[in-house]
Short mmCIF file of C-alpha atoms in Angstrom, two decimals:
data_model
loop_
_atom_site.label_atom_id
_atom_site.label_comp_id
_atom_site.label_asym_id
_atom_site.label_seq_id
_atom_site.Cartn_x
_atom_site.Cartn_y
_atom_site.Cartn_z
CA MET A 1 168.48 88.49 24.63
CA ALA A 2 168.80 85.88 21.90
CA HIS A 3 166.50 83.26 23.43
CA GLN A 4 163.07 84.72 24.02
CA LEU A 5 160.47 83.21 26.34
CA ARG A 6 157.15 82.80 24.57
CA ASP A 7 154.69 82.81 27.47
CA MET A 8 155.83 83.99 30.87
CA HIS A 9 152.60 83.02 32.66
CA GLY A 10 152.50 79.53 31.17
CA ALA A 11 156.19 78.98 31.81
CA ALA A 12 155.86 80.04 35.45
CA ARG A 13 152.96 77.66 36.01
CA ALA A 14 154.78 74.80 34.34
CA VAL A 15 157.88 75.27 36.50
CA ALA A 16 155.83 75.73 39.66
CA TYR A 17 153.79 72.56 39.19
CA LEU A 18 156.87 70.48 38.41
CA MET A 19 158.85 71.74 41.40
CA LEU A 20 155.93 71.40 43.80
CA ALA A 21 155.46 67.78 42.68
CA ALA A 22 159.15 66.91 42.41
CA GLY A 23 160.05 68.18 45.88
CA PRO A 24 157.73 65.88 47.88
CA TYR A 25 158.27 62.97 45.47
CA ASN A 26 162.03 63.07 45.91
CA PHE A 27 161.69 63.49 49.66
CA VAL A 28 159.51 60.39 49.95
CA THR A 29 161.43 58.17 47.50
CA GLY A 30 164.93 59.45 48.21
CA VAL A 31 164.77 60.17 51.93
CA LEU A 32 161.89 58.47 53.78
CA LEU A 33 162.18 55.20 51.87
CA LYS A 34 165.98 55.12 52.04
CA LEU A 35 166.81 56.06 55.59
CA GLY A 36 169.35 53.24 55.69
CA ASP A 37 171.45 54.77 52.93
CA PRO A 38 174.60 56.78 53.67
CA LEU A 39 173.75 59.84 55.75
CA GLY A 40 175.41 62.29 53.35
CA GLN A 41 173.33 61.03 50.44
CA VAL A 42 170.10 61.24 52.42
CA ILE A 43 170.88 64.79 53.56
CA ALA A 44 171.74 65.86 50.00
CA LEU A 45 168.44 64.48 48.72
CA ALA A 46 166.53 66.15 51.55
CA VAL A 47 168.12 69.52 50.79
CA THR A 48 167.44 69.07 47.08
CA SER A 49 163.78 68.28 47.80
CA LEU A 50 163.45 71.41 49.97
CA VAL A 51 165.06 73.60 47.30
CA LEU A 52 162.78 72.22 44.60
CA PHE A 53 159.67 72.83 46.69
CA THR A 54 160.78 76.36 47.63
CA VAL A 55 161.50 77.29 44.02
CA GLY A 56 158.09 75.90 43.08
CA LEU A 57 156.37 78.13 45.63
CA ILE A 58 158.24 81.21 44.39
CA CYS A 59 157.35 80.45 40.77
CA LEU A 60 153.71 80.01 41.73
CA ARG A 61 153.32 83.03 44.02
CA ARG A 62 155.96 85.52 42.82
CA PRO A 63 157.34 84.49 39.40
CA GLN A 64 158.54 88.06 38.81
CA ALA A 65 161.10 87.57 41.59
CA MET A 66 163.01 85.09 39.45
CA PRO A 67 165.55 86.55 36.99
CA ARG A 68 164.65 86.25 33.32
CA LEU A 69 167.69 84.08 32.68
CA PHE A 70 166.20 81.50 35.06
CA TRP A 71 163.22 80.90 32.77
CA LEU A 72 165.50 80.40 29.77
CA LEU A 73 167.92 78.01 31.49
CA VAL A 74 165.43 76.09 33.63
CA PRO A 75 165.13 73.07 31.28
CA LEU A 76 168.92 72.66 31.24
CA VAL A 77 169.12 73.05 35.01
CA SER A 78 166.21 70.64 35.50
CA ALA A 79 167.77 68.02 33.23
CA GLY A 80 170.98 68.38 35.23
CA VAL A 81 169.14 67.94 38.53
CA ILE A 82 167.35 64.84 37.21
CA THR A 83 170.67 63.38 36.09
CA GLY A 84 172.22 64.13 39.47
CA LEU A 85 169.35 62.46 41.33
CA ASN A 86 169.49 59.39 39.08
CA VAL A 87 173.24 59.08 39.53
CA GLY A 88 172.98 59.78 43.27
CA THR A 89 170.42 57.03 43.72
CA ALA A 90 172.20 54.71 41.24
CA ASP A 91 168.88 54.26 39.44
CA ALA A 92 169.16 53.64 35.71
CA THR A 93 165.73 52.07 35.25
CA MET A 94 163.41 53.68 32.75
CA GLY A 95 160.93 54.97 35.34
CA PRO A 96 163.09 57.81 36.75
CA GLN A 97 164.23 58.69 33.23
CA LEU A 98 160.67 59.69 32.35
CA PHE A 99 161.18 62.82 34.44
CA TYR A 100 163.30 64.07 31.55
CA LEU A 101 160.01 64.60 29.72
CA TRP A 102 159.32 67.72 31.76
CA PRO A 103 162.35 69.82 30.74
CA LEU A 104 161.88 68.55 27.19
CA LEU A 105 158.23 69.62 27.03
CA TYR A 106 159.01 72.94 28.70
CA ALA A 107 161.68 73.76 26.11
CA ALA A 108 159.48 72.61 23.21
CA MET A 109 156.56 74.73 24.41
CA PHE A 110 158.25 77.94 25.55
CA LEU A 111 161.72 78.24 23.97
CA ASN A 112 163.23 78.37 20.50
CA ARG A 113 164.69 75.55 18.44
CA ARG A 114 168.27 76.08 19.61
CA MET A 115 167.27 75.71 23.25
CA ILE A 116 165.17 72.66 22.38
CA ALA A 117 168.18 71.02 20.71
CA LEU A 118 170.41 71.86 23.68
CA THR A 119 167.87 70.34 26.07
CA VAL A 120 167.62 67.12 24.02
CA ALA A 121 171.42 66.90 23.90
CA GLN A 122 171.72 67.37 27.67
CA ILE A 123 169.03 64.77 28.36
CA SER A 124 170.81 62.30 26.08
CA ALA A 125 174.16 62.96 27.75
CA GLY A 126 172.64 62.78 31.24
CA HIS A 127 170.98 59.45 30.59
CA ALA A 128 174.17 58.12 29.03
CA LEU A 129 176.03 59.04 32.23
CA THR A 130 173.51 57.07 34.28
CA ALA A 131 172.96 54.11 31.96
CA PHE A 132 176.58 53.34 31.14
CA GLN A 133 177.57 53.68 34.79
CA PHE A 134 174.97 51.35 36.28
CA GLN A 135 173.98 48.97 33.45
CA GLU A 136 175.77 46.44 31.32
CA GLY A 137 177.11 47.78 28.04
CA GLY A 138 174.57 46.22 25.67
CA GLN A 139 171.54 47.08 27.79
CA ALA A 140 172.90 50.58 28.49
CA LEU A 141 173.35 51.25 24.79
CA LEU A 142 169.85 49.99 24.03
CA ASP A 143 168.21 52.09 26.76
CA TRP A 144 170.23 55.20 25.89
CA SER A 145 169.38 54.91 22.17
CA ALA A 146 165.69 54.36 22.87
CA LEU A 147 165.45 57.32 25.23
CA THR A 148 167.37 59.66 22.92
CA VAL A 149 165.21 58.77 19.90
CA ALA A 150 161.99 59.04 21.92
CA MET A 151 162.93 62.44 23.36
CA SER A 152 164.04 63.74 19.95
CA MET A 153 160.82 62.68 18.23
CA THR A 154 158.72 64.10 21.07
CA ALA A 155 160.52 67.43 20.77
CA VAL A 156 159.96 67.53 16.99
CA VAL A 157 156.25 66.77 17.30
CA VAL A 158 155.54 69.17 20.17
CA ALA A 159 157.54 72.02 18.62
CA GLY A 160 155.81 71.45 15.28
CA LEU A 161 152.36 71.55 16.88
CA ARG A 162 153.30 74.70 18.80
CA GLU A 163 154.48 76.46 15.64
CA ARG A 164 151.32 75.45 13.80
CA ASN A 165 149.24 76.78 16.67
CA ASP A 166 151.21 80.04 16.61
CA ARG A 167 150.50 80.46 12.89
CA LEU A 168 146.80 79.80 13.36
CA ARG A 169 146.63 82.24 16.27
CA ALA A 170 148.41 84.90 14.21
CA VAL A 171 145.84 84.46 11.44
CA LEU A 172 142.96 84.75 13.91
CA GLU A 173 144.47 87.84 15.52
CA THR A 174 144.90 89.45 12.11
CA GLN A 175 141.33 88.64 11.15
CA ALA A 176 140.07 90.07 14.44
CA THR A 177 141.87 93.39 14.01
CA SER A 178 141.88 94.05 10.26
CA ASP A 179 139.39 94.97 7.57
CA ALA A 180 138.93 92.04 5.18
CA LEU A 181 138.40 94.22 2.09
CA THR A 182 141.28 96.68 2.35
CA GLY A 183 143.72 95.02 4.77
CA ALA A 184 143.66 98.16 6.92
CA ALA A 185 143.06 97.98 10.66
CA ASN A 186 139.42 97.82 11.75
CA ARG A 187 137.69 100.09 14.24
CA ARG A 188 138.43 97.80 17.17
CA ALA A 189 142.15 97.90 16.47
CA PHE A 190 142.02 101.63 15.77
CA ASP A 191 140.32 102.47 19.08
CA ALA A 192 142.89 100.45 21.02
CA GLU A 193 145.81 102.01 19.16
CA LEU A 194 144.41 105.53 19.55
CA ASP A 195 144.27 105.19 23.33
CA ARG A 196 147.79 103.74 23.44
CA ALA A 197 149.21 106.38 21.08
CA VAL A 198 147.60 109.29 22.91
CA ALA A 199 148.97 108.01 26.21
CA GLY A 200 152.48 108.02 24.72
CA ALA A 201 152.30 111.31 22.83
CA GLY A 202 153.63 114.64 24.05
CA ARG A 203 154.90 118.05 23.06
CA HIS A 204 158.07 116.60 21.55
CA GLU A 205 156.29 113.66 19.90
CA PRO A 206 153.02 115.01 18.46
CA LEU A 207 150.30 112.68 17.23
CA ALA A 208 148.18 113.52 14.18
CA LEU A 209 144.73 112.04 13.64
CA ILE A 210 143.64 112.29 10.02
CA MET A 211 140.03 111.50 9.14
CA ILE A 212 139.23 110.71 5.49
CA ASP A 213 135.98 110.29 3.58
CA VAL A 214 135.76 109.12 -0.03
CA ASP A 215 133.67 111.75 -1.78
CA HIS A 216 130.44 110.64 -3.47
CA PHE A 217 131.15 107.01 -2.74
CA LYS A 218 127.47 106.06 -3.02
CA THR A 219 127.44 107.47 -6.52
CA ILE A 220 130.44 105.32 -7.45
CA ASN A 221 128.66 102.22 -6.16
CA ASP A 222 125.34 103.08 -7.80
CA THR A 223 126.89 104.01 -11.15
CA TRP A 224 129.71 101.51 -11.55
CA GLY A 225 128.74 98.71 -9.18
CA HIS A 226 130.10 97.44 -5.88
CA ALA A 227 133.13 95.79 -7.46
CA VAL A 228 134.38 99.19 -8.63
CA GLY A 229 133.46 100.69 -5.26
CA ASP A 230 135.52 98.02 -3.50
CA LEU A 231 138.43 98.71 -5.84
CA ALA A 232 138.20 102.41 -5.02
CA LEU A 233 138.36 101.66 -1.30
CA ARG A 234 141.39 99.41 -1.74
CA THR A 235 143.06 102.12 -3.82
CA VAL A 236 142.54 104.68 -1.05
CA ALA A 237 143.82 102.28 1.64
CA ASP A 238 146.95 101.50 -0.40
CA ALA A 239 147.61 105.21 -0.98
CA LEU A 240 147.28 105.96 2.75
CA ARG A 241 149.70 103.16 3.60
CA ASP A 242 152.25 104.34 1.02
CA ALA A 243 152.18 108.05 1.85
CA ALA A 244 153.77 107.97 5.30
CA GLU A 245 157.40 108.39 4.16
CA ASP A 246 158.60 105.81 6.70
CA ARG A 247 156.86 107.54 9.61
CA GLU A 248 155.21 105.36 12.22
CA HIS A 249 151.54 105.30 11.29
CA MET A 250 148.36 103.24 11.32
CA VAL A 251 145.71 103.14 8.61
CA ALA A 252 142.23 102.04 9.64
CA ARG A 253 138.92 101.66 7.86
CA LEU A 254 136.26 102.72 10.30
CA GLY A 255 133.35 101.64 8.15
CA GLY A 256 131.86 102.31 4.73
CA ASP A 257 133.95 104.95 2.97
CA GLU A 258 135.48 106.37 6.16
CA PHE A 259 139.19 105.96 6.94
CA ALA A 260 141.44 107.19 9.73
CA VAL A 261 145.20 107.54 9.98
CA LEU A 262 147.26 107.86 13.15
CA LEU A 263 150.57 109.49 12.35
CA ARG A 264 153.50 110.50 14.55
CA ALA A 265 153.81 113.94 12.99
CA ALA A 266 153.50 117.67 13.59
CA PRO A 267 150.80 119.64 11.70
CA TYR A 268 153.00 120.51 8.70
CA ALA A 269 154.04 116.84 8.30
CA ALA A 270 150.40 115.74 8.58
CA VAL A 271 149.49 118.15 5.75
CA ARG A 272 152.38 116.75 3.71
CA PHE A 273 150.99 113.27 4.29
CA THR A 274 147.57 114.23 2.94
CA GLU A 275 149.15 115.78 -0.15
CA LEU A 276 151.10 112.63 -0.90
CA ALA A 277 148.03 110.46 -0.31
CA ARG A 278 145.97 112.57 -2.73
CA ALA A 279 148.74 112.34 -5.32
CA ARG A 280 148.87 108.56 -5.05
CA VAL A 281 145.11 108.21 -5.32
CA GLY A 282 145.10 110.59 -8.29
CA ALA A 283 147.76 108.52 -10.04
CA ALA A 284 145.80 105.28 -9.67
CA THR A 285 144.80 103.53 -12.87
CA GLY A 286 142.28 100.82 -13.62
CA LEU A 287 139.30 102.55 -12.00
CA PRO A 288 136.40 102.95 -14.47
CA SER A 289 135.01 105.67 -12.25
CA GLY A 290 138.31 107.52 -12.24
CA PRO A 291 140.32 108.23 -9.07
CA PRO A 292 138.04 109.23 -6.19
CA SER A 293 138.43 112.56 -4.44
CA LEU A 294 138.98 112.75 -0.69
CA SER A 295 137.70 115.03 2.05
CA ILE A 296 140.16 115.16 4.93
CA GLY A 297 140.16 116.53 8.47
CA ILE A 298 143.39 116.87 10.46
CA ALA A 299 143.90 117.29 14.21
CA VAL A 300 147.14 117.10 16.14
CA LEU A 301 147.84 116.33 19.77
CA PRO A 302 148.67 118.45 21.77
CA ASP A 303 148.01 121.43 19.43
CA HIS A 304 144.27 120.84 19.07
CA ALA A 305 143.31 118.45 21.86
CA THR A 306 144.47 116.93 25.13
CA GLY A 307 142.88 113.47 24.99
CA ALA A 308 141.68 110.73 22.65
CA ASP A 309 137.99 111.66 22.69
CA GLU A 310 138.69 115.33 22.12
CA LEU A 311 141.15 114.52 19.34
CA GLN A 312 138.52 112.48 17.48
CA LYS A 313 135.94 115.19 18.00
CA VAL A 314 138.04 118.02 16.55
CA ALA A 315 139.29 115.83 13.68
CA ASP A 316 135.68 114.94 12.79
CA ALA A 317 134.77 118.62 12.95
CA ALA A 318 137.62 119.46 10.57
CA LEU A 319 136.44 116.73 8.20
CA TYR A 320 132.92 118.13 8.30
CA ARG A 321 134.22 121.58 7.39
CA ALA A 322 136.13 120.07 4.47
CA LYS A 323 132.95 118.45 3.16
CA GLU A 324 130.88 121.55 3.73
CA GLY A 325 133.51 123.61 1.91
CA GLY A 326 133.05 121.71 -1.32
CA ARG A 327 134.75 118.34 -0.72
CA GLY A 328 138.04 117.24 -2.22
CA ARG A 329 140.04 119.30 0.28
CA SER A 330 141.80 119.14 3.63
CA MET A 331 141.00 121.15 6.73
CA MET A 332 143.09 121.56 9.86
CA ALA A 333 141.32 121.52 13.21
CA LEU A 334 140.72 124.87 14.83
CA PRO A 335 142.83 125.84 17.85
CA PRO A 336 141.07 125.04 21.12
CA GLN A 337 139.15 127.84 22.75
CA ARG A 338 140.99 129.08 25.82
CA LEU A 339 139.13 130.56 28.72
CA PRO A 340 140.40 134.04 29.66
CA ALA A 341 142.50 134.19 32.79
CA SER A 342 140.58 135.35 35.83
CA ALA A 343 141.36 138.79 37.07
#
């Protein structure tokens, strides 16, 4: 759907609080205080108040019961209801027009710019319908212009603050889940993604976990300095990101010189990935220490494990065998040991 709702929980609360307040307010001001008005008008206002209060309760208690389109159109519907109430009560004073602030703020906080513009336009048209019907021409024009400008500027300011807040939150989320040196995901993000990926993997969508150590990284740091060591780590992270051949994958730095890659791939494709990563690291230039070598362990779900913990365990074991075998090589995890069938 073209118009996406930003925050379902916040939107539901906003609608609920407005409706729960608007229902009783309209009942008191439009029904109890105007019992001498035409009966049809009083009944219409009473029904409207009951509907508003009922919708508010539903939005508060069971927001999922409302169709998604409701949350996208609610500022337009609300502006229409406010216009109808103002026209029905023949009230063009500025007090009732302030209720237009709610649909405006809702749209500015939860919807995109097109819906914000539509809401401002409807509010302007709705107030024009009320003002020019119940006020003199000069005063109506003045009030309509003032309200339209005020609502437009409010929408611009609120939407701008919301977008700035979104950008700041995106930066904070990135900082919380990524490694500052290499730009790869950090361990926190990796652990969360591993659990999610394992839950979604299966026989027809295998998941490879590739564990990587930079060989003799301490020697690189001690011999060439930490700046060269940092450059070597960034080179490895870039190579791991570039070697996936458009496959869905995640590169994470788990700490020190240890990396991990989650890759939607069968064993042969995981081996192909490690070959490409080695080639990219080997082709790197600008490293005084020369391109680092990599020890790699590979494990694939469901071939070598059935869960996240077991997958990490067998991938670590494969990495250990690669290092014990002389480093600079890749090792595939061993098939799981199967218990013999009972007689």
